[in-house]
PDB file of C-alpha atoms in Angstrom:
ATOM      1  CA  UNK O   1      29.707  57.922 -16.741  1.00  0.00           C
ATOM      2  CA  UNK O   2      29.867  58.908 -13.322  1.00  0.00           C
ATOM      3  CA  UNK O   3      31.320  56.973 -10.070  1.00  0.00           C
ATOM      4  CA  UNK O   4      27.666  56.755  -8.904  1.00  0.00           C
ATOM      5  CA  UNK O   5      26.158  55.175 -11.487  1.00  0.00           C
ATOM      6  CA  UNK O   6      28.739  52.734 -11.833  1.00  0.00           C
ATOM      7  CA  UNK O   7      28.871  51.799  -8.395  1.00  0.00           C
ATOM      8  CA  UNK O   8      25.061  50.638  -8.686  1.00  0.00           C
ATOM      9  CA  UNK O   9      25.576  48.551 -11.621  1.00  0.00           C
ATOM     10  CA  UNK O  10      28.516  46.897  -9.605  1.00  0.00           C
ATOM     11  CA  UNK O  11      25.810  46.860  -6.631  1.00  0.00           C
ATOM     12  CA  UNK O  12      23.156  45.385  -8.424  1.00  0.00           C
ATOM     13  CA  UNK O  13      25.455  43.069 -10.091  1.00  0.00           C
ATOM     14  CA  UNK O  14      26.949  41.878  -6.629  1.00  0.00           C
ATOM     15  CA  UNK O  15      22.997  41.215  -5.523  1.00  0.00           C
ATOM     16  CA  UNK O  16      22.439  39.375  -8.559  1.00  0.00           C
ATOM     17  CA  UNK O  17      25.347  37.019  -7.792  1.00  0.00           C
ATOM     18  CA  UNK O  18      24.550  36.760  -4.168  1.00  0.00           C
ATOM     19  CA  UNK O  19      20.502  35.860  -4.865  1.00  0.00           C
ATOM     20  CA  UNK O  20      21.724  33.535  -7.464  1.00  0.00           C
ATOM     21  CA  UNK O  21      24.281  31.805  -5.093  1.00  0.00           C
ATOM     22  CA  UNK O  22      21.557  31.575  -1.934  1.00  0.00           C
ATOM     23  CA  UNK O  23      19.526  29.970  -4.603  1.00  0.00           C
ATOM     24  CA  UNK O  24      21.793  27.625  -5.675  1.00  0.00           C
ATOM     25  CA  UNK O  25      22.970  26.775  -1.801  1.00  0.00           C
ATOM     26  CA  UNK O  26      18.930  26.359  -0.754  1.00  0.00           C
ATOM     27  CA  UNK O  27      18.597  22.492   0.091  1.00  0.00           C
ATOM     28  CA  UNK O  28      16.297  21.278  -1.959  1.00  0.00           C
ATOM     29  CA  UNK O  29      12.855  19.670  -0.568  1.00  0.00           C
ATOM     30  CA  UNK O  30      12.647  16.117  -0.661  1.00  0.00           C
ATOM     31  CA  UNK O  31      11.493  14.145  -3.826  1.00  0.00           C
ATOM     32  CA  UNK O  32       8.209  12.845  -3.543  1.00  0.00           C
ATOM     33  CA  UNK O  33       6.772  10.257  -5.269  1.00  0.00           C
ATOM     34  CA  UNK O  34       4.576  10.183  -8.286  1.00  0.00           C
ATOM     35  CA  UNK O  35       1.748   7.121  -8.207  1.00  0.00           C
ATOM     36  CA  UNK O  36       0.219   5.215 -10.963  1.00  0.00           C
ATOM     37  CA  UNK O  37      -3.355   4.684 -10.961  1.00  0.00           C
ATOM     38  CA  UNK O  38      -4.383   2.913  -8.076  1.00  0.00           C
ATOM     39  CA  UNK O  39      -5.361  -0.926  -9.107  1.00  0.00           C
ATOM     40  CA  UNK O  40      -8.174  -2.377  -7.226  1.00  0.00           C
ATOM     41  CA  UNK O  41      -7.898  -5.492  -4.917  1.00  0.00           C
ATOM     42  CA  UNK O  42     -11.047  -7.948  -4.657  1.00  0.00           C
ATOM     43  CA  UNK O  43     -10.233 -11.243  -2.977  1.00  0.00           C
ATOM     44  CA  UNK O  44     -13.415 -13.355  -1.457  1.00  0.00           C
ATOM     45  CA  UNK O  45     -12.212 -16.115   0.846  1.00  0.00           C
ATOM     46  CA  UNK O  46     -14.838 -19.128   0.845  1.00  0.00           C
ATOM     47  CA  UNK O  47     -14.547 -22.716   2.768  1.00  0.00           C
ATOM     48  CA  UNK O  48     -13.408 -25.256   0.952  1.00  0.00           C
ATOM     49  CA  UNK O  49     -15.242 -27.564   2.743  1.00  0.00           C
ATOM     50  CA  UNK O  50     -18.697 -28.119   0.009  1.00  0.00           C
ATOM     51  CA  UNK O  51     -20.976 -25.150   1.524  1.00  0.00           C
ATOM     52  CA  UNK O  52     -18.428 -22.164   0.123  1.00  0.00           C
ATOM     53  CA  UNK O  53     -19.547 -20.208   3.574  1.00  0.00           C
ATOM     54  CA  UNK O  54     -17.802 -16.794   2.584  1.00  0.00           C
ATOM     55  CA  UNK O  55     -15.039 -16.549   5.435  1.00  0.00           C
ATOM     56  CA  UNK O  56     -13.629 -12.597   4.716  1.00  0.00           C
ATOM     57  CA  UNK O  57     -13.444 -10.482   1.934  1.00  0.00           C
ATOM     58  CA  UNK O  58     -10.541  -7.764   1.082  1.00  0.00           C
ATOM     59  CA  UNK O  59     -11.036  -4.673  -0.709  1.00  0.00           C
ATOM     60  CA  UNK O  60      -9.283  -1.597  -2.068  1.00  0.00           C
ATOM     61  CA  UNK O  61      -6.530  -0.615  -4.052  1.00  0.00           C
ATOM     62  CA  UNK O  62      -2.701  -0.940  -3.997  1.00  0.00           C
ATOM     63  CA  UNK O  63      -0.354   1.211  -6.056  1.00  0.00           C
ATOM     64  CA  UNK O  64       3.010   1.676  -6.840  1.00  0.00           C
ATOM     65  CA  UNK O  65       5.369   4.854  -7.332  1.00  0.00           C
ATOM     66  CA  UNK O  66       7.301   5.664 -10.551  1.00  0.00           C
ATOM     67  CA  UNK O  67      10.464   5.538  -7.897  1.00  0.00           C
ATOM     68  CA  UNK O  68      10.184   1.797  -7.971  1.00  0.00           C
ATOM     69  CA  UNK O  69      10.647   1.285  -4.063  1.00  0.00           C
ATOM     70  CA  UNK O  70       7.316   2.172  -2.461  1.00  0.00           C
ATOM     71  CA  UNK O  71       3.700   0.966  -2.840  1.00  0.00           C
ATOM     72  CA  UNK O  72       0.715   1.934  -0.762  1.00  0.00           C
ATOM     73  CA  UNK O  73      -2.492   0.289   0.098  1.00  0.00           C
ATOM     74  CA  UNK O  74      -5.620   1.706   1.082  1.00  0.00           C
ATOM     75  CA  UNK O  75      -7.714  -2.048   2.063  1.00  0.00           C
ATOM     76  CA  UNK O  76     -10.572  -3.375   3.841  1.00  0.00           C
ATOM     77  CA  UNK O  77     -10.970  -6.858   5.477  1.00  0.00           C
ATOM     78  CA  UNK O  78     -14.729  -7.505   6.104  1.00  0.00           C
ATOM     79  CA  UNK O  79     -15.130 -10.406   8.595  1.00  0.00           C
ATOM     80  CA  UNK O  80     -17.807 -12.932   7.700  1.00  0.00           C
ATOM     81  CA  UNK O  81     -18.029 -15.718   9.013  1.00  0.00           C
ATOM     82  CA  UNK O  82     -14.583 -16.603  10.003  1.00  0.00           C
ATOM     83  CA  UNK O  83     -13.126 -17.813  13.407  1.00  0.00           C
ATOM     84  CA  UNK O  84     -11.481 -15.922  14.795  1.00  0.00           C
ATOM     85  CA  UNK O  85     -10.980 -13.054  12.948  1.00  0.00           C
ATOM     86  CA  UNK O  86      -9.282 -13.228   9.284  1.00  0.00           C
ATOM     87  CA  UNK O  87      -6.256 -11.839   8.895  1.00  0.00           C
ATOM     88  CA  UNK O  88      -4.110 -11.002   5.702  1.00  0.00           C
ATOM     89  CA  UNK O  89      -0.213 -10.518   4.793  1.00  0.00           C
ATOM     90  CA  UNK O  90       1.188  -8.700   1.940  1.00  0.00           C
ATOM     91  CA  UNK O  91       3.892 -10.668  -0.222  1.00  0.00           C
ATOM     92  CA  UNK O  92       6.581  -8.268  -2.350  1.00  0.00           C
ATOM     93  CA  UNK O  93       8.659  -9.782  -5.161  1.00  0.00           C
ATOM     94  CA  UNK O  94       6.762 -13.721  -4.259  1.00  0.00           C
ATOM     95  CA  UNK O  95       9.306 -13.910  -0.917  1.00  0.00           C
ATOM     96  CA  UNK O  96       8.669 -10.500   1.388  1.00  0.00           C
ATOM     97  CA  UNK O  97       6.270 -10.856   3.795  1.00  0.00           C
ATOM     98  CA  UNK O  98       4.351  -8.462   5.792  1.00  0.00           C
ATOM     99  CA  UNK O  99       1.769  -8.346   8.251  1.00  0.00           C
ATOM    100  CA  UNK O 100      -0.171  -5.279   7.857  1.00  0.00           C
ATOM    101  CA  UNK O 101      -1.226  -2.694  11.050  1.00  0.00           C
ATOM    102  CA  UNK O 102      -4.928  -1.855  11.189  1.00  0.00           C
ATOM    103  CA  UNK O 103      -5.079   1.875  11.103  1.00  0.00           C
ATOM    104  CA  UNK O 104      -9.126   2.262  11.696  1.00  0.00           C
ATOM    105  CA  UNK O 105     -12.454   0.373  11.743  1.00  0.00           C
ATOM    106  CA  UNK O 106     -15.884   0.940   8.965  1.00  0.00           C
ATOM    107  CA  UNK O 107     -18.945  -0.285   9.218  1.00  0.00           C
ATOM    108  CA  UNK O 108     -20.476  -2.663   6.012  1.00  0.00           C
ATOM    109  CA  UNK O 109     -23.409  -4.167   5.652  1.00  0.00           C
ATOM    110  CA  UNK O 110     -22.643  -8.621   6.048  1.00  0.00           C
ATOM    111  CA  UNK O 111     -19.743  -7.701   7.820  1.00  0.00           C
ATOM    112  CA  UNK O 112     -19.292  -8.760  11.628  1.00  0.00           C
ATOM    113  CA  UNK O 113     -16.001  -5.982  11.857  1.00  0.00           C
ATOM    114  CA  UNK O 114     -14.747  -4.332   9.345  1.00  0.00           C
ATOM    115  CA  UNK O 115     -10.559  -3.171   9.782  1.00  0.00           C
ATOM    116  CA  UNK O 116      -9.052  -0.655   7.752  1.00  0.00           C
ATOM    117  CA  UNK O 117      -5.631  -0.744   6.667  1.00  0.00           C
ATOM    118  CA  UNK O 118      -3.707   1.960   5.165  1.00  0.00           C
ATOM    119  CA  UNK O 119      -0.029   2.346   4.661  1.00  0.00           C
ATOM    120  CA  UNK O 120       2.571   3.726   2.285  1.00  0.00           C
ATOM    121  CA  UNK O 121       5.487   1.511   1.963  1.00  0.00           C
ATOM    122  CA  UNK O 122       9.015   2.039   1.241  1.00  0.00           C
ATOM    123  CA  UNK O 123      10.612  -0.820   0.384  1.00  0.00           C
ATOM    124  CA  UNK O 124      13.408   0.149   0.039  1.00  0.00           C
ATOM    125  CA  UNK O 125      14.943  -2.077  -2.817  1.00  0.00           C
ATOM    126  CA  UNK O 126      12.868  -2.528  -6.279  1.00  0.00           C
ATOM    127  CA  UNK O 127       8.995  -3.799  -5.687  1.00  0.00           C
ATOM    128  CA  UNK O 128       8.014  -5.946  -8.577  1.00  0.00           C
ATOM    129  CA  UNK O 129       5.134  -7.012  -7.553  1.00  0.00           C
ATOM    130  CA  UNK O 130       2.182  -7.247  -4.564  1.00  0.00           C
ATOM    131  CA  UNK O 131       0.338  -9.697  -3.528  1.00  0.00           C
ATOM    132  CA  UNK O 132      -2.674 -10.096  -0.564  1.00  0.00           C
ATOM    133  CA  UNK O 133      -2.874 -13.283   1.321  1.00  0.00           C
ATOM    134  CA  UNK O 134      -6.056 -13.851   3.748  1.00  0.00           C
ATOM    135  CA  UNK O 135      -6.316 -16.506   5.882  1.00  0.00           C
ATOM    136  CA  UNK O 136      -9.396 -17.127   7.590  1.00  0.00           C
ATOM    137  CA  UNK O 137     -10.692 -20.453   9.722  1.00  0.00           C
ATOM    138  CA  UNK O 138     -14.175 -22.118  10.587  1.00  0.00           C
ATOM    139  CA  UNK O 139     -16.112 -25.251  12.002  1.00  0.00           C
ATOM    140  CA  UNK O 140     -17.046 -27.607   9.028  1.00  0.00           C
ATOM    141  CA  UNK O 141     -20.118 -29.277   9.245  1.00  0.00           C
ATOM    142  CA  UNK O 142     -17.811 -32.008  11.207  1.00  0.00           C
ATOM    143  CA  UNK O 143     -17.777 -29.682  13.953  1.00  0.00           C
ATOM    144  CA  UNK O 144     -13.815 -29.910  12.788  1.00  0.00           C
ATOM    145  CA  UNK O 145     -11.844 -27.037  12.909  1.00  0.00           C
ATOM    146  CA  UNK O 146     -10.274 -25.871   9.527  1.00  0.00           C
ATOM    147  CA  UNK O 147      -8.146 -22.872   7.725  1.00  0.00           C
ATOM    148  CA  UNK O 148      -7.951 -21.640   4.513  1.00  0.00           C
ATOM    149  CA  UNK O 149      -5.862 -19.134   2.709  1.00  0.00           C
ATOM    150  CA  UNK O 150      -6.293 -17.736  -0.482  1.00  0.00           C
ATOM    151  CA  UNK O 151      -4.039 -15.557  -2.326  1.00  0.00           C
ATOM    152  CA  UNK O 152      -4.882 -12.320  -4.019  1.00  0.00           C
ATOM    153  CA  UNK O 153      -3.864 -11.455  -8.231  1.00  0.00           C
ATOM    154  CA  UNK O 154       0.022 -10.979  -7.945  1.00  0.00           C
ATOM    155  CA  UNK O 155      -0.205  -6.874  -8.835  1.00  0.00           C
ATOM    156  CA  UNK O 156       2.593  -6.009 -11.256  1.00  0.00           C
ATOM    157  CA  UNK O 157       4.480  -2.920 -11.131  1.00  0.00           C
ATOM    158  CA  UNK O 158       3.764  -0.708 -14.123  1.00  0.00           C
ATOM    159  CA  UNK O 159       7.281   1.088 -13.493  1.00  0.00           C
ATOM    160  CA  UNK O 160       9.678  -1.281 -13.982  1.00  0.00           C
TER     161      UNK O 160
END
């Protein structure tokens, strides 16, 4: 065996190592999260008041990642008939509330406005659960001003 040969095999082995070792020191990327199937949301807000006058409707879907901190929304709120505008809030675990940010507008038909809401959330602890609130208000047939909110199917978390 001669020095020359040897000295690439101790080469290559040396390049080996060091490849090996800048693999092993890359960072790695950061995790991402893997989604269920996204569950839909339907919740139709009507007076209470004896003519069911349909006040705002939210639609979409809401799902959760197999992390068991986040959930994201992709949601609708069609105004109706409501005054003023309806608005919505998003319960975690029955006690966290938030009030979502409109990220857009749509146009559907029986809708006065249509706001779009999209978000990924990190929770940042274990989510549980989700839940939509909407809250909406109109003049009764009184000519008195009332409110109603109606809460949304409490959407479990497949994960945990």
């Amino acid at each position: 065996m001669t020095a020359r040969s040897r000295g690439r095999r101790l080469a290559a082995s040396f390049a080996m190592a060091g490849g090996a070792l800048a693999t092993a020191l890359l960072p790695l990327g950061p995790a991402h999260a893997a989604y269920g199937a996204d569950q839909p949301v339907y919740l139709q807000l009507v007076s209470n008041d004896g003519n069911a006058t349909q006040l705002a409707l939210l639609q979409g879907t809401v799902a959760f990642d197999n992390g068991n901190t986040k959930y994201r929304y992709s949601l609708t709120l069609c105004w109706q008939h409501a005054y003023p505008a309806p608005s919505f809030r998003v319960i975690v675990n029955g006690t966290s509330t938030s009030w979502p940010t409109q990220t857009g507008t749509t146009s559907l038909p029986g809708c006065q406005q249509t706001a779009v809401f999209n978000n990924e959330v990190n929770f940042g602890s274990t989510v549980r659960n989700v839940r939509f609130d909407v809250t909406g208000g109109w003049f009764g047939s009184n000519a008195q001003y009332q409110t109603r909110t109606k809460s949304s199917y409490t959407y479990d978390n497949p994960y945990n």
